Every structure is written in structure tokens, then in C-alpha cells.
Short mmCIF file of C-alpha atoms in Angstrom, two decimals:
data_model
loop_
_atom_site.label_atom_id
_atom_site.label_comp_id
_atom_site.label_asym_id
_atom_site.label_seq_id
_atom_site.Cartn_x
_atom_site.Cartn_y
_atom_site.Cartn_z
CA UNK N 265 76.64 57.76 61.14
CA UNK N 266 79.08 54.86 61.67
CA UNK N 267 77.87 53.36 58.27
CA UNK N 268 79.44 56.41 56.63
CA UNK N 269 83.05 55.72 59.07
CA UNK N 270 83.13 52.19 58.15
CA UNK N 271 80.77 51.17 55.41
CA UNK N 272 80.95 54.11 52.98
CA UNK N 273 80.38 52.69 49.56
CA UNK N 274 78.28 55.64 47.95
CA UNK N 275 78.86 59.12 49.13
CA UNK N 276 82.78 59.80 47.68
CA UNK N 277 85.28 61.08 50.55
CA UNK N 278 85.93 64.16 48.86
CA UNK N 279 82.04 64.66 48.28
CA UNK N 280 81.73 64.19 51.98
CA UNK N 281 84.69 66.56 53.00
CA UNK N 282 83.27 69.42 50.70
CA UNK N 283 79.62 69.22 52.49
CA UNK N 284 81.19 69.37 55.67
CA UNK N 285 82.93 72.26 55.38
CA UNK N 286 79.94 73.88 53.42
CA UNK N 287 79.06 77.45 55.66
CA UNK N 288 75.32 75.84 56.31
CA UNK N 289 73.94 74.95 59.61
CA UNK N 290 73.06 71.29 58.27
CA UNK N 291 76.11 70.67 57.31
CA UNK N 292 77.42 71.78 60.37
CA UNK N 293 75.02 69.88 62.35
CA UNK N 294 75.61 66.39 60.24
CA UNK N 295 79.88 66.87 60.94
CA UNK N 296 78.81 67.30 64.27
CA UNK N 297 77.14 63.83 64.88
CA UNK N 298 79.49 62.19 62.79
CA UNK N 299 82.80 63.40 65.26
CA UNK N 300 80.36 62.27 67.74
CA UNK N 301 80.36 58.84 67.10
CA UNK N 302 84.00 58.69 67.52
CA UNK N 303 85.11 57.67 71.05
CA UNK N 304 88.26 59.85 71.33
CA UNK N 305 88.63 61.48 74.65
CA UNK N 306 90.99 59.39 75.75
CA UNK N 307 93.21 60.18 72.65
CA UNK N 308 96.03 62.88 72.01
CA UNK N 309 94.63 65.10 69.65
CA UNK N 310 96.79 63.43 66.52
CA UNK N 311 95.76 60.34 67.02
CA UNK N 312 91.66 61.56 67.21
CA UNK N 313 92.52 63.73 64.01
CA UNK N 314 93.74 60.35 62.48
CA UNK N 315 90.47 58.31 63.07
CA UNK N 316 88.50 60.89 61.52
CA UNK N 317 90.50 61.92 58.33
CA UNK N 318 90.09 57.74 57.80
CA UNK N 319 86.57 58.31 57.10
CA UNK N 320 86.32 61.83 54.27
CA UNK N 321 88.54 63.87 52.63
CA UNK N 322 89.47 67.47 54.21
CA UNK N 323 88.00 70.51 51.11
CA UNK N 324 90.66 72.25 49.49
CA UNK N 325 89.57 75.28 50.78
CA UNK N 326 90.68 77.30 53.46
CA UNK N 327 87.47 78.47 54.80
CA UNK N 328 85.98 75.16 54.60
CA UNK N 329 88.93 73.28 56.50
CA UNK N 330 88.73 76.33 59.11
CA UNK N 331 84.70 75.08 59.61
CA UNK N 332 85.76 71.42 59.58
CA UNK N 333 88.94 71.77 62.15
CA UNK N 334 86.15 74.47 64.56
CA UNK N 335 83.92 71.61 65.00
CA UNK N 336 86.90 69.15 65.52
CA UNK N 337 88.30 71.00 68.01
CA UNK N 338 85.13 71.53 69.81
CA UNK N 339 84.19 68.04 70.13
CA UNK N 340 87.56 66.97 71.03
CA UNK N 341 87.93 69.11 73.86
CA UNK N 342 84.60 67.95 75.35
CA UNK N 343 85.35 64.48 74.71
CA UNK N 344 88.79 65.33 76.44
CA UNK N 345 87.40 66.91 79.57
CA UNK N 346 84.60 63.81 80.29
CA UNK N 347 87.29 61.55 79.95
CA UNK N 348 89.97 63.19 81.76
CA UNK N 349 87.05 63.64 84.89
CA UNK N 350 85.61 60.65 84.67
CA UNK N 351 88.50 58.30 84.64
CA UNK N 352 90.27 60.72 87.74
CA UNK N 353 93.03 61.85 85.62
CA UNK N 354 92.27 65.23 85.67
CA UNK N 355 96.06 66.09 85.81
CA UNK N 356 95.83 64.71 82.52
CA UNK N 357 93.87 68.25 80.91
CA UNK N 358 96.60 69.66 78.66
CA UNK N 359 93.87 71.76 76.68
CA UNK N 360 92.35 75.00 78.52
CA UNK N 361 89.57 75.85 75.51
CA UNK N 362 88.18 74.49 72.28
CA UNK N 363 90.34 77.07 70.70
CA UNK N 364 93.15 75.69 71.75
CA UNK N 365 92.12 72.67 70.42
CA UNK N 366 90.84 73.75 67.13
CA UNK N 367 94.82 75.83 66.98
CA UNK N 368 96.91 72.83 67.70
CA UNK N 369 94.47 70.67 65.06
CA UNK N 370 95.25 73.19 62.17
CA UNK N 371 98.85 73.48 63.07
CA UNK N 372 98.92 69.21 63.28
CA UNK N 373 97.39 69.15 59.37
CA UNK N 374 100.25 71.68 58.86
CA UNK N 375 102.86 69.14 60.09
CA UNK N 376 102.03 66.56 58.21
CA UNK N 377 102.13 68.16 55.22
CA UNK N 378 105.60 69.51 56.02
CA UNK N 379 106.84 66.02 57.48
CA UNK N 380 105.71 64.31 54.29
CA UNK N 381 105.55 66.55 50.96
CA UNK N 382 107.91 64.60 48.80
CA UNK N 383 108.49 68.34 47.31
CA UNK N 384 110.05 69.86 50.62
CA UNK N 385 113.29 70.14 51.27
CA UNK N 386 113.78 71.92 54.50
CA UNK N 387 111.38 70.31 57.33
CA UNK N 388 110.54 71.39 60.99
CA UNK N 389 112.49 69.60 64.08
CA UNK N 390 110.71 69.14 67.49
CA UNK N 391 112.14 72.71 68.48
CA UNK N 392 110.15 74.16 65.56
CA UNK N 393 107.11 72.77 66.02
CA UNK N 394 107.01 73.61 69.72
CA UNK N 395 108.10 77.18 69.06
CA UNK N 396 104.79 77.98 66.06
CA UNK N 397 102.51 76.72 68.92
CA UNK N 398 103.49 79.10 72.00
CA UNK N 399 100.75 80.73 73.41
CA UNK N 400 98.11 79.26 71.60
CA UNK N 401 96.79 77.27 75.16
CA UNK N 402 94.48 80.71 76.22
CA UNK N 403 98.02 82.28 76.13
CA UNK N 404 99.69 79.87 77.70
CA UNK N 405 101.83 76.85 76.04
CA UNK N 406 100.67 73.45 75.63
CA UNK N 407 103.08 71.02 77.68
CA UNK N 408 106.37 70.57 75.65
CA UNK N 409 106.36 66.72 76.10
CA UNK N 410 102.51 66.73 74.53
CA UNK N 411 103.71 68.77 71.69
CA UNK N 412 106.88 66.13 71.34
CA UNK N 413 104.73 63.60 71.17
CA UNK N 414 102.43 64.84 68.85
CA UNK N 415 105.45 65.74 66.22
CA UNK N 416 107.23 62.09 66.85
CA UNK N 417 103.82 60.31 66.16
CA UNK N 418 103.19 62.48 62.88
CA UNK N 419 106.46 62.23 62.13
CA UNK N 420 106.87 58.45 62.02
CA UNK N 421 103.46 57.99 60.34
CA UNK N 422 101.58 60.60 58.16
CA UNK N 423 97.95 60.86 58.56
CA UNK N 424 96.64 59.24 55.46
CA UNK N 425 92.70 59.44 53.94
CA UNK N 426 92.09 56.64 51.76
CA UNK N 427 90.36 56.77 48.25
CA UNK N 428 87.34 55.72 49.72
CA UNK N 429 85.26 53.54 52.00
CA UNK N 430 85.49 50.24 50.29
CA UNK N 431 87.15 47.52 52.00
CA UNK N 432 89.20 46.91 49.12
CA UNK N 433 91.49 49.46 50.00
CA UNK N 434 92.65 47.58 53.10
CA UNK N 435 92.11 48.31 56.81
CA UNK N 436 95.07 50.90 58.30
CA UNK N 437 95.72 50.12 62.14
CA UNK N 438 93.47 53.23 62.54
CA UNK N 439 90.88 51.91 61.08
CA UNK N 440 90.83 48.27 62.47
CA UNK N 441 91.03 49.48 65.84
CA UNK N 442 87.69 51.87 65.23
CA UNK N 443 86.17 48.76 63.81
CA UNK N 444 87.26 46.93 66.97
CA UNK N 445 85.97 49.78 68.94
CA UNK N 446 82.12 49.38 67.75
CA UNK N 447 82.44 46.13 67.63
CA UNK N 448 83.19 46.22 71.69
CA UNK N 449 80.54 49.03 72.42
CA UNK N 450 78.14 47.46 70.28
CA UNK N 451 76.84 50.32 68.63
CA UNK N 452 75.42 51.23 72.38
CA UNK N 453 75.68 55.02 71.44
CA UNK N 454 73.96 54.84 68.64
CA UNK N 455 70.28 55.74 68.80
CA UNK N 456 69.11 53.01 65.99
CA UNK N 457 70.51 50.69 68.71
CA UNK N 458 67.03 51.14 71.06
CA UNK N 459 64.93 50.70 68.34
CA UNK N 460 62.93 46.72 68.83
CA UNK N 461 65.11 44.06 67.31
CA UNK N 462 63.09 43.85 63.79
CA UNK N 463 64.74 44.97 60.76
CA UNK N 464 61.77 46.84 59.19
CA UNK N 465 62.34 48.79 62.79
CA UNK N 466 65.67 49.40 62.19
CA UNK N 467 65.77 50.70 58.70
CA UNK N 468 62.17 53.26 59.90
CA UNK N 469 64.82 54.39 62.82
CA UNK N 470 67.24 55.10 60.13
CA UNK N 471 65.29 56.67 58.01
CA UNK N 472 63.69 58.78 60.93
CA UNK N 473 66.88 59.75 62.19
CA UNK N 474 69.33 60.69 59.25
CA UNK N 475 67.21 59.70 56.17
CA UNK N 476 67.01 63.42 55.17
CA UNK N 477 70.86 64.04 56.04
CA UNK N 478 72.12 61.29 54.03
CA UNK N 479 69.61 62.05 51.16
CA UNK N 480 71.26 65.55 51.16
CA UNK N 481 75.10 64.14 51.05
CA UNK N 482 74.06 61.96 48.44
CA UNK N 483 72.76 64.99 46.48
CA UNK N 484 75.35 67.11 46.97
CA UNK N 485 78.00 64.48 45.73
CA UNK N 486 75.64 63.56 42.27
CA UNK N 487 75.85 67.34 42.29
CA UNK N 488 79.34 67.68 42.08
CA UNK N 489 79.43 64.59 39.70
CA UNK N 490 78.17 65.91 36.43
CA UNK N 491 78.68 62.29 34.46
CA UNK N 492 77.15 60.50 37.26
CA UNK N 493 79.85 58.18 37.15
CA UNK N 494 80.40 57.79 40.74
CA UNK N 495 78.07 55.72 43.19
CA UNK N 496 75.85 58.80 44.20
CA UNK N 497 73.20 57.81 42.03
CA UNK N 498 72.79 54.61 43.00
CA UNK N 499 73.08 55.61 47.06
CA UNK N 500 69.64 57.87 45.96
CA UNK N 501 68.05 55.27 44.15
CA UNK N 502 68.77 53.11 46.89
CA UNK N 503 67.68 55.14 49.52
CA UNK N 504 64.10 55.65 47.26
CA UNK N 505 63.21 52.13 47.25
CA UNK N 506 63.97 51.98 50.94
CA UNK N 507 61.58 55.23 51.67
CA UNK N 508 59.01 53.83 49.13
CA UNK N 509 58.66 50.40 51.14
CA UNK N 510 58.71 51.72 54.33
CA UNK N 511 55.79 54.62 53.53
CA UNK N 512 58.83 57.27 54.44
CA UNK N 513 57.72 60.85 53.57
CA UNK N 514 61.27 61.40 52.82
CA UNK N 515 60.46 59.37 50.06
CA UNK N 516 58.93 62.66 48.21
CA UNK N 517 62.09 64.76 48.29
CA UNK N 518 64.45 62.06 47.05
CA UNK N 519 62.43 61.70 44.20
CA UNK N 520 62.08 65.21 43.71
CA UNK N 521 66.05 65.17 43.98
CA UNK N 522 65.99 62.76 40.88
CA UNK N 523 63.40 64.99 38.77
CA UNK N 524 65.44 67.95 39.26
CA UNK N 525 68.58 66.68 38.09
CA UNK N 526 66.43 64.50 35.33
CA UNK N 527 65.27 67.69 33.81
CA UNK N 528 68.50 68.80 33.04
CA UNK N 529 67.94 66.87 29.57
CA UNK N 530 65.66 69.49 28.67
CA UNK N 531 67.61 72.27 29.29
CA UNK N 532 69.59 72.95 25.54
CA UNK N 533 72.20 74.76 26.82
CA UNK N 534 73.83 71.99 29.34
CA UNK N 535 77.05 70.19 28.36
CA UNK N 536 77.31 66.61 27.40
CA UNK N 537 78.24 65.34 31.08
CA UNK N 538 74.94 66.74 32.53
CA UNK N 539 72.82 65.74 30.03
CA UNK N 540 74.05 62.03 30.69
CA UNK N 541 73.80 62.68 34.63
CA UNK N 542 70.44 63.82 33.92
CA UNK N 543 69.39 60.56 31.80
CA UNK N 544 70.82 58.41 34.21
CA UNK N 545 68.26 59.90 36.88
CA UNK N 546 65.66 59.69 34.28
CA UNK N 547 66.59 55.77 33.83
CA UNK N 548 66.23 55.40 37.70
CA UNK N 549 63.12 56.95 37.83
CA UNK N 550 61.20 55.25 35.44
CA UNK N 551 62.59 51.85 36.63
CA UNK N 552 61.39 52.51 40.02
CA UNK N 553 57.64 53.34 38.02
CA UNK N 554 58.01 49.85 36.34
CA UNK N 555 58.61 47.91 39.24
CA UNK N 556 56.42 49.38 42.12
CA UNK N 557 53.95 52.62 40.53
CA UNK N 558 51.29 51.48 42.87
CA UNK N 559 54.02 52.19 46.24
CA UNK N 560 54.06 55.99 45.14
CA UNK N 561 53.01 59.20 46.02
CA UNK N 562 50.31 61.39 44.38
CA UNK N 563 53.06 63.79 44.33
CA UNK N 564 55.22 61.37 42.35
CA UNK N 565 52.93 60.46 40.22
CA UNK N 566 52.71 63.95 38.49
CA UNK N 567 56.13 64.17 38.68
CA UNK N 568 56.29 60.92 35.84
CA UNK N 569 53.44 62.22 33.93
CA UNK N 570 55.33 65.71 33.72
CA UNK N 571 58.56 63.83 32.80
CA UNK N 572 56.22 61.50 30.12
CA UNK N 573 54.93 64.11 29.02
CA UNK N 574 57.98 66.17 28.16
#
């Protein structure tokens, strides 16, 4: 999962924020590892929202922000506790429950909105801020110099999400210092980082691991891309050649992913865009055939002489 927080080329941040906050356990359970990865314990709760909104965009939708911010909040408050016991500072605990947590994360998206809509014309003080979040601690407050801290830090810097992953857009201090951060664990955390030193043992990890996770993400953003013009397609043909030359079985349902949005063609009554998305996973399929037939599956195989056919 830290290839998606720091070398996210394929799956577009908005794609990635609307699976997340989708109401299925796998989407749950993929948001999940990813706020894993992040080492924020040590972190007020702005600054650990920050790092994360650097890597997807939060869905429009209430309900699916709600899901997003739940697991947030969980994580963070775990991640909170260990480090707040295991570093002695347990003085340090301003949080009593996830809740809490998950409360003062929703209320910090609302103050950055309200700290930097251009449209607004009347903003919250300190006094404000502290007074919407009474109670919310089990029914208790949250220290007032935790909450002034939180409101000065959003207040002198929104929390920004860029377009998406590329470099190109520039590294925020946020992000270099997450990239510094891996760089200093060495990836120690992550599982693929047990696997023997080989490459071809490295990508079978990966593929064992997430393969099916980040085949899903990839569908669900070619979903939600009816021209196909954004990198989702190539991410899945990518991630096809990958399960086809390491003898994957995930290498079945990513082609199956491809068939079933390259028989859209043949449906009459689609629109222009997903008739185009569908050729376009037509295209990749039969230039996978070309260059490797003999690498696939039985399965695949009928697959091309259904689509040859038709």
C-alpha cells in the first residue's frame, strides 16, 4: 500500500476516495491497511488527517466520508495510545475513544473548509471552534490548548489533496516528510519487505498480498471512467502481464475484468463513451493474445474465441 501513498500513477484520487468510502467490507478492509501504513501516533490528529488526504480524494458524499473519517478515527486512536505508552508519555492521551477521534476528524474537515472557502465571509475564531467540540471526548472536552492548536495549524495552512500521485505536481512538506519517513523505516512494516531479495519474489509477494485489492480499485476507477481516458486501463493491463508471467491465478479475474467491460461494444443501447471504453479493453486484450497466447489460461482462451467470435 505505500505504492498507492507515494507512487500512484494509475488509480485517480477521486477513484480511490469513492472505493473507500464504498459501504463494502473490502473496501473497508483495503482503507484499513492503507491508514495502516501511515506512522502517525505520534501526530495531533490534523497533522495525521493531512498525510492521508495527500494520498486520495475524500467522496462527495456524506455517508461515504462518515465510513472514511470511522476508520480514520479508529486507527488513529490506536496508533495514539501505542505511542503515547510506549514512548512513557502517557500524560500525553488527550483522546478517551475512537469516537472521539472519528468527532474531532469530521469537525477538523469542517474547519478547513470554513478557514479557506474563498466564498465565506464570516469564519470561526479559536472560541468557536472550541465551543462545537464540547463534550464530544466520551462527554468530556478535549484539552482547550489541543483544540487551539489544531485550529492555528489549519488555520495557517489548509489541508490540500493534490490532483494526483504524479510527481509532477510537486512534493508538499507533508508529503516529503512521509517519503523521508519510509525511506528511514525502510519499508520494515511492510510485509513484501520479508519476502527473499529476488525481484520475481517480490512482485509474487505483491501479487499474493494485494494483487486482488488493487485489481478491484483499478476496476472500480475504469468503471467510473466511461471514455477510458484516465490511466485505469493501463494499471489493468499492467497488472495482467504481471499475473500472466508470474502464473498468478489472479491473472483469470483481471482478464475477466477486461471481457466484461469489452463486451460493452455489443450491447446497442450503450452511449458513445462506453462503447470506446469497451474497445479500448478489447485493444488490450487482443494485444496481450498477440504477444504471449501460449502464457494463458484455458479459461482465457475461450474468453478470445467468444470475443473472435462475436
Amino acid at each position: 500500500t505505500w505504492v498507492f501513498r507515494c507512487l500512484n500513477h494509475a488509480v485517480p484520487y477521486a477513484a480511490m476516495g469513492e472505493f473507500f468510502g464504498q459501504p463494502k467490507d473490502d473496501s473497508k478492509a483495503v482503507f484499513q491497511t492503507f491508514v495502516d501504513t501511515y506512522d502517525m501516533g505520534a501526530a495531533d490528529l490534523q497533522d495525521a488527517l493531512r498525510g492521508i488526504m495527500e494520498a486520495f480524494r475524500l467522496p462527495g458524499e456524506a455517508q461515504q466520508i462518515d465510513r472514511v473519517l470511522q476508520t480514520f478515527g479508529e486507527t488513529y486512536y490506536r496508533k495514539h495510545i501505542e505511542h503515547c505508552h510506549s514512548s512513557g508519555s502517557v500524560d500525553g492521551v488527550y483522546l478517551k475513544n475512537s469516537d472521539a477521534a472519528y468527532t474531532l476528524a469530521f469537525s477538523v474537515i469542517m474547519l478547513n473548509v470554513d478557514q479557506h472557502n474563498p466564498r465565506l465571509k464570516k469564519r470561526m475564531v479559536v472560541r468557536d471552534f472550541i465551543s462545537n467540540n464540547r463534550g464530544i471526548n466520551d462527554n468530556g472536552d478535549i484539552p482547550p490548548e489541543v483544540l487551539t492548536r489544531v485550529f492555528e495549524n489549519i488555520q495557517r495552512m489548509e489541508i490540500k489533496t493534490p490532483p494526483t500521485g504524479s510527481l509532477m505536481e510537486g512534493l508538499s512538506p507533508v508529503r516529503w516528510k512521509d517519503f523521508m519517513h519510509l525511506i528511514r523505516k525502510g519499508y520494515r512494516d511492510n510485509a513484501l519487505s520479508r519476502l527473499p531479495s529476488s525481484p520475481r519474489a517480490h512482485v509474487q509477494g505483491f501479487l499474493d498480498r494485494i494483487g486482488g485489492r488493487v485489481r478491484t480499485a483499478l476496476e472500480f476507477a475504469l468503471a467510473s471512467d466511461v471514455g477510458a481516458s484516465s490511466d485505469a486501463l493501463e494499471g489493468l493491463e499492467q497488472l495482467w502481464h504481471l499475473t500472466l508471467q508470474h502464473q498468478s491465478p489472479e491473472a483469470d479475474s483481471v482478464a475477466e475484468g477486461l471481457f466484461f467491460f469489452g463486451t460493452e461494444v455489443f450491447h446497442e443501447t450503450q452511449k458513445v463513451n462506453a462503447i470506446n471504453r469497451g474497445s479500448a479493453c478489447l485493444r488490450a486484450l487482443f494485444r496481450k493474445a498477440l504477444a504471449g497466447i501460449s502464457s494463458m489460461s484455458t479459461r482465457q482462451l475461450h474468453m478470445m474465441v467468444y470475443l473472435t467470435v462475436q
